[in-house]
Coordinates of C-alpha atoms in Angstrom, one line a residue:
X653 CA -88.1 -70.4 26.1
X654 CA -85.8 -70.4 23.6
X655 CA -83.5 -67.8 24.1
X656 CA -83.4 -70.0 27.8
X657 CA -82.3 -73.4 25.5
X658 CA -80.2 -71.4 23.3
X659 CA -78.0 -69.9 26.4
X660 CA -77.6 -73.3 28.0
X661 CA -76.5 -75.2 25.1
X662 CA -74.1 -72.2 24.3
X663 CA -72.8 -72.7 27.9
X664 CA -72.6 -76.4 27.8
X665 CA -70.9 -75.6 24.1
X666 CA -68.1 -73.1 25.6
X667 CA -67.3 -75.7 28.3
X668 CA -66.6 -78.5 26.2
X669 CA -64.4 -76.4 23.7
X670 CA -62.4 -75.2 26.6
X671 CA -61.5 -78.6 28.0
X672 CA -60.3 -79.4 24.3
X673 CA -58.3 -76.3 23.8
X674 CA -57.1 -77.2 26.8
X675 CA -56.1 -80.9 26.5
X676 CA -55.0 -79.6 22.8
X677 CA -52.2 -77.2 24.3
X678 CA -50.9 -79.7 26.7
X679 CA -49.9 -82.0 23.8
X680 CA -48.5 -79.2 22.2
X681 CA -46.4 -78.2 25.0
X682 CA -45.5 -82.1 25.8
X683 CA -44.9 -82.8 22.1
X684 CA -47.1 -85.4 21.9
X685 CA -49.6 -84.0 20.0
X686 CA -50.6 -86.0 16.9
X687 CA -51.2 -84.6 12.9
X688 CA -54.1 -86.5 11.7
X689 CA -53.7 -84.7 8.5
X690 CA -50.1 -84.8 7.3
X691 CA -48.8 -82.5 3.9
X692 CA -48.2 -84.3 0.3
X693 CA -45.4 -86.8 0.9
X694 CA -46.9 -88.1 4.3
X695 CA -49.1 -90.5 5.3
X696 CA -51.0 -91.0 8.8
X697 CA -50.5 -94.7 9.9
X698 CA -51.1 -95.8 13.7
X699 CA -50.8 -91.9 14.8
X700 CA -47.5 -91.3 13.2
X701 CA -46.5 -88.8 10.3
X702 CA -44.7 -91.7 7.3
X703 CA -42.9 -90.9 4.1
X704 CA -45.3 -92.4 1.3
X705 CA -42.3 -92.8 -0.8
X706 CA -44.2 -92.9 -4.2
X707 CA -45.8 -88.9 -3.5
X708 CA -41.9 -87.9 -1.9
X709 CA -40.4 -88.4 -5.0
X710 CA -42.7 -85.5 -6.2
X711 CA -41.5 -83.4 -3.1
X712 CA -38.3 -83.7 -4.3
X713 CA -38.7 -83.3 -7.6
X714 CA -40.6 -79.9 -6.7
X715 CA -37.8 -78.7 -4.2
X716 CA -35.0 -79.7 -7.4
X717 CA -37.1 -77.4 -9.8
X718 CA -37.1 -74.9 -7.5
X719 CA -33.4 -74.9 -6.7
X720 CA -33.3 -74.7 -10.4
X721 CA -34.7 -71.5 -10.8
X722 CA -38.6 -73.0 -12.3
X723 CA -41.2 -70.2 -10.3
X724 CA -44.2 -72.1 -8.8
X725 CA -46.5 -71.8 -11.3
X726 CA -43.9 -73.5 -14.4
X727 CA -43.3 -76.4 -11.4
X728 CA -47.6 -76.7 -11.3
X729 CA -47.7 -76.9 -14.7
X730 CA -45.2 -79.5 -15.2
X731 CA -46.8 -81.9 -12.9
X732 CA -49.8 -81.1 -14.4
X733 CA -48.9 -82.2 -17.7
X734 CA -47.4 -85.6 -16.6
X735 CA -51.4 -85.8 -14.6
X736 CA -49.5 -86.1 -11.4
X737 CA -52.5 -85.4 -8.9
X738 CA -52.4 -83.1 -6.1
X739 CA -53.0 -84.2 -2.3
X740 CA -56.7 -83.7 -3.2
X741 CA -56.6 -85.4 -6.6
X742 CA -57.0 -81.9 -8.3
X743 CA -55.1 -79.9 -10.4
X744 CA -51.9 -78.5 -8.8
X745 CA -51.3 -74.5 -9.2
X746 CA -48.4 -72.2 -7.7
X747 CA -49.8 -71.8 -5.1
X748 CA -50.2 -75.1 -4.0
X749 CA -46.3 -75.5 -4.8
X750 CA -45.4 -72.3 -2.6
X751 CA -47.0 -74.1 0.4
X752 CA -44.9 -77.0 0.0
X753 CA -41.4 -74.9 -0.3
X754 CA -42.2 -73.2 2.5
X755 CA -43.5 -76.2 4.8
X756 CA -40.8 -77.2 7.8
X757 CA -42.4 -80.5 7.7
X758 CA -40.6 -81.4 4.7
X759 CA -37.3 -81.1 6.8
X760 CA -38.7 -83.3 9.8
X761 CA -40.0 -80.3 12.2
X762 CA -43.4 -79.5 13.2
X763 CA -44.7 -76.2 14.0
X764 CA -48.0 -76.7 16.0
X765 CA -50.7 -73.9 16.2
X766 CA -50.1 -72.5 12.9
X767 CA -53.4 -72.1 13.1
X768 CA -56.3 -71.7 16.5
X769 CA -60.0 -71.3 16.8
X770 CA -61.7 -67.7 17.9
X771 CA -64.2 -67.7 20.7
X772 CA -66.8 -67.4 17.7
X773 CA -65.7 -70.8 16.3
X774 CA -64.2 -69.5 13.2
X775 CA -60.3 -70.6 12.4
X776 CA -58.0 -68.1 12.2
X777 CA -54.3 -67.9 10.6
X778 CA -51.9 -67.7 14.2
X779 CA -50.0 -64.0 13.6
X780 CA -48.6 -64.6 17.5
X781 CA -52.0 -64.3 19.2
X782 CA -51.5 -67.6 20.2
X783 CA -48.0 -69.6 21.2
X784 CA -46.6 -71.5 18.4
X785 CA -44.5 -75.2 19.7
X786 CA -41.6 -76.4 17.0
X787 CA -40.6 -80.2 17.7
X788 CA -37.5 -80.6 15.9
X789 CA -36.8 -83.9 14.5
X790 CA -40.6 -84.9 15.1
X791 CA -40.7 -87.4 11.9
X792 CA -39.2 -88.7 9.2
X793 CA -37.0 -85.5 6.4
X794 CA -37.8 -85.8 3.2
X795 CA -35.8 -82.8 1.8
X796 CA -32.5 -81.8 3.7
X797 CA -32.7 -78.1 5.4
X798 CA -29.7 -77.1 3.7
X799 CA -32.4 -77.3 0.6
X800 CA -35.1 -76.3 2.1
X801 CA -32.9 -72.7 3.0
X802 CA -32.2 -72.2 0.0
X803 CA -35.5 -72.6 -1.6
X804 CA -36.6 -69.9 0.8
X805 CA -33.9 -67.4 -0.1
X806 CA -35.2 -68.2 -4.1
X807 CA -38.6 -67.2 -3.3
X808 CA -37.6 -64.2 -1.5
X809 CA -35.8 -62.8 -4.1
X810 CA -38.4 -63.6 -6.7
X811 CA -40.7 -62.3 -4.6
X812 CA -38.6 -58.9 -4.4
X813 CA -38.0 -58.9 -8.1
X814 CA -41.9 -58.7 -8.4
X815 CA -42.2 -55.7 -6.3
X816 CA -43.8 -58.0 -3.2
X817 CA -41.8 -57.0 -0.1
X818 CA -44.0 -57.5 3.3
X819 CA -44.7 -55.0 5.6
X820 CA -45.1 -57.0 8.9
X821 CA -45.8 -60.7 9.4
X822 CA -49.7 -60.9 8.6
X823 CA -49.8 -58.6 5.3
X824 CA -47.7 -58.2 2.1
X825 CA -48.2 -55.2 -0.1
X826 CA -50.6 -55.4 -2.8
X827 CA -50.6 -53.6 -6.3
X828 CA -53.3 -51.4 -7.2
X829 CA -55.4 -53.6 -9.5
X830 CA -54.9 -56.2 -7.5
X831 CA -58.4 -58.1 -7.2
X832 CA -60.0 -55.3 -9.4
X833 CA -60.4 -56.2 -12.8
X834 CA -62.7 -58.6 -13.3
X835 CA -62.8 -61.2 -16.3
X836 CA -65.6 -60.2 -19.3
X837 CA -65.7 -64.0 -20.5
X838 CA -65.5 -65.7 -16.8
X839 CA -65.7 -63.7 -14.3
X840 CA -62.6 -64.5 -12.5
X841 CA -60.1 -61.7 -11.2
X842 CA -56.9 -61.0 -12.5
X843 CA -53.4 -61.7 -11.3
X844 CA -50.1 -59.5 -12.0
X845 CA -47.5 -61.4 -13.8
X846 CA -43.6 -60.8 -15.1
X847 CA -44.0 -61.8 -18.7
X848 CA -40.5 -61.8 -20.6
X849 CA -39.6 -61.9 -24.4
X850 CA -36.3 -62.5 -25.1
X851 CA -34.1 -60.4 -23.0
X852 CA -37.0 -57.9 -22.2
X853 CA -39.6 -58.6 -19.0
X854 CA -42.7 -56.5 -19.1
X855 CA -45.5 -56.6 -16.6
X856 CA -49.3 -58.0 -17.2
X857 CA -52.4 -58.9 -15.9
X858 CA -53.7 -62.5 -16.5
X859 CA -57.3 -64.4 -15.9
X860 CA -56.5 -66.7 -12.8
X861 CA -58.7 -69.4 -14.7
X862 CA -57.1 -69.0 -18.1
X863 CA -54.1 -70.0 -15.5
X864 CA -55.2 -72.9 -14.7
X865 CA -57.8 -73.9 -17.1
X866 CA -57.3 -72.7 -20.6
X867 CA -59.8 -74.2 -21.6
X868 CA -62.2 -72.4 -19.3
X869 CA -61.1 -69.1 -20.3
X870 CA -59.7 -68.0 -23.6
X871 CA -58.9 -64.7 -22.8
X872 CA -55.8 -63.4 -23.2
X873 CA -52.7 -61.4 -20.7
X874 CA -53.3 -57.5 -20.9
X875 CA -50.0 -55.6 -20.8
X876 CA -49.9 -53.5 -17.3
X877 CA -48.9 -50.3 -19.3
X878 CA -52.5 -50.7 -21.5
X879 CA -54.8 -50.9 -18.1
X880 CA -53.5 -47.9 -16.6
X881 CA -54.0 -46.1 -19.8
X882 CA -57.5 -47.6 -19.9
X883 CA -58.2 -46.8 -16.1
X884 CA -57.0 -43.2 -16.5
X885 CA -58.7 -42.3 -19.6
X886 CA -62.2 -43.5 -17.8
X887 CA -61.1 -41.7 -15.2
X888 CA -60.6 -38.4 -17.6
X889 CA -63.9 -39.1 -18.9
X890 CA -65.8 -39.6 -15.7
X891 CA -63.9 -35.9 -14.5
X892 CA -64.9 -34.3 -17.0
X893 CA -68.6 -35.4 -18.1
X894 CA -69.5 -35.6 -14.0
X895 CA -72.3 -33.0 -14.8
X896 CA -73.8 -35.5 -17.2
X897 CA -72.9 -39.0 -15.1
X898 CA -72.0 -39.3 -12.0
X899 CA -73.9 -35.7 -10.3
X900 CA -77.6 -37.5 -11.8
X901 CA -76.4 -41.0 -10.2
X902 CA -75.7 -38.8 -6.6
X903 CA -79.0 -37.3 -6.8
X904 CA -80.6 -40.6 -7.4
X905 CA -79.0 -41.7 -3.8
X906 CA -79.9 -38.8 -1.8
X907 CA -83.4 -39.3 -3.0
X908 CA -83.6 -42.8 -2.0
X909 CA -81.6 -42.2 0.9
X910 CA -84.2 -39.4 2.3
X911 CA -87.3 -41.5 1.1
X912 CA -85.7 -44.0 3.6
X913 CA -85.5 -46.8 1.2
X914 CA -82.2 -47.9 2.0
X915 CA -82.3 -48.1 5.6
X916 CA -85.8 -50.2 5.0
X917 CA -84.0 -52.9 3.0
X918 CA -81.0 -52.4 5.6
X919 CA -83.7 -53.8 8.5
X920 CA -85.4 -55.9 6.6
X921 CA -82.0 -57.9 6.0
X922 CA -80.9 -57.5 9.5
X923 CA -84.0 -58.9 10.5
X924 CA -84.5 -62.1 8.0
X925 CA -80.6 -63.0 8.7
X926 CA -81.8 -63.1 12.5
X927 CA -84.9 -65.6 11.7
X928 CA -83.2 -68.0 9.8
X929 CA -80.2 -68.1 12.6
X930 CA -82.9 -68.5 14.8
X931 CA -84.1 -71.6 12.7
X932 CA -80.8 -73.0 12.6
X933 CA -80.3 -72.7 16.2
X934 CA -83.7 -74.1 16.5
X935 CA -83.0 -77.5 14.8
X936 CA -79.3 -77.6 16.3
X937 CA -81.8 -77.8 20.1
X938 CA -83.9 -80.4 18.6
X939 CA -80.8 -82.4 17.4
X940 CA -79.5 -82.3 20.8
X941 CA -82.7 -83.6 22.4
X942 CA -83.0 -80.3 24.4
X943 CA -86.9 -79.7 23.0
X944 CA -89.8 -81.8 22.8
X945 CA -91.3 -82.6 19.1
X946 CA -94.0 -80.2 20.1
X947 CA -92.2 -77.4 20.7
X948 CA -90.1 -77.2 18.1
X949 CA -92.7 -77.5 15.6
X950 CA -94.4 -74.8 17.6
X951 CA -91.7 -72.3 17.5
X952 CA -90.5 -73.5 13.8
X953 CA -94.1 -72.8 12.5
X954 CA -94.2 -69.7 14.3
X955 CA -90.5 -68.2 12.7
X956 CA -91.4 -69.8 9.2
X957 CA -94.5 -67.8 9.5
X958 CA -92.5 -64.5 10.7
X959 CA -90.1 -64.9 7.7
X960 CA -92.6 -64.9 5.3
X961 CA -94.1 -62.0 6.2
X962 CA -91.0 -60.7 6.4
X963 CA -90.1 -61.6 2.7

């Protein structure tokens, strides 16, 4: 009865989102479609994308910083220091600043479907799956596009100076450690930064919330030269004493692997993931008024039941 429920609401679901998507794509081909959510500097008033001239100043003042040379994360910081909030009242960080020097919107264009929804509902990032629709001259510039070029040329080449060149239009390359070393005092990953004293720049690897909250995090930058030493002497160590750590650790695995342990848990997961989606989809049917009081508590009791067993 359920899985009957389940595939008619998924049915009725589908046809609804189509009929968006496609009343969605006709006012991106006409031009008419409208940005309930406009970028820092904009507001929405009666449909239409207008310059709140109070947060524009701060556009420019980012763009002008910029132009001057300031990378993203010196320009977060400033406007962090004055406690100039961010579009969501938050702190501001680089690469909230990167997505403003980079957005057309600033120069009074729209691209539309930067963005689109998969057939599973999740939003994805539009790599040319989907048609993209620029309306020049949509609203209102707040930075000129002679600027706005030359931002983008500044963050290219900073971007190159770092050793960040892309390899197509969906990925860039990413350094080895990149994501792997974990903070002892916070738990937060490191990034890869150009640290310079004097006339001399040397690579190395900050905390991401020492960043942004020193006061979160008090640990220090690590030099990049001094975690590849680290990282290859473990390596050395692991190499040679493999008799003594990592052959006991393999043996450990095949045992549990043959005793069928893993594969066990493996189901069990699988099978306690499938209940509770089953729960959810359960009071999603009620919501909708597709099942009677009585048969929902019938079938809730009955997967409630099956999960604890389960567990």
């Amino acid at each position: 009865m359920l899985s009957i429920l389940s595939s008619l609401a998924e049915s009725e679901s589908t046809s609804i989102s189509e009929n968006n998507k496609w009343a969605v794509q006709k006012r991106f081909q006409n031009g008419t479609f409208k940005i309930s959510y406009p970028p820092y500097g904009y507001e929405n008033i009666d449909g239409q994308m207008v310059v709140n001239k109070e947060q524009a100043e701060i556009v420019r003042y980012i763009f002008s910083q910029a132009l001057a040379g300031k990378g993203t994360g010196k320009i977060a910081n400033a406007l962090n220091n004055r406690n100039i909030p961010s579009k969501r009242g938050g702190k501001w960080s680089g690469t909230t600043i990167r997505g403003i020097l980079v957005n057309e919107k600033y120069v009074g264009d729209a691209l539309l479907q930067k963005t689109y929804t998969d057939s599973s509902f999740n939003r994805r990032t539009n790599y040319g799956e989907k048609n993209k629709y620029l309306i020049q001259d949509h609203h209102e510039a707040i930075i000129s596009r002679e600027d706005f070029e030359k931002a983008a040329l500044i963050l290219e080449q900073k971007a190159r100076e770092k050793g960040i060149e892309k390899r197509n239009s969906k990925y860039q390359n990413r350094y080895s450690f990149s994501s792997k070393i974990i903070c002892s005092e916070c738990g937060g990953t490191f990034k890869r930064r150009i640290h310079s004293t004097g006339k001399i720049k040397y690579v190395a690897w900050t905390c991401n919330t020492h960043l942004t909250h020193k006061e979160k995090c008090s640990i220090l930058f690590i030099r990049d030269e001094d975690i590849k030493n680290a990282f290859i002497t473990m390596m050395n160590k692991l190499i040679f004493g493999k008799d003594f750590i990592l052959k006991p650790l393999l043996n450990k695995l095949k045992i549990m692997s043959k005793s069928g342990n893993l594969s066990k848990i493996e189901t069990l997961e699988k099978q306690i993931e499938s209940n509770r989606k089953q729960q959810d989809l359960l009071v999603s049917l009620m919501a909708k008024k597709y099942l009677e009081p009585a048969l929902f508590n019938k079938e809730k009791n009955e997967l409630q039941m099956e999960e604890g067993n389960l567990i």
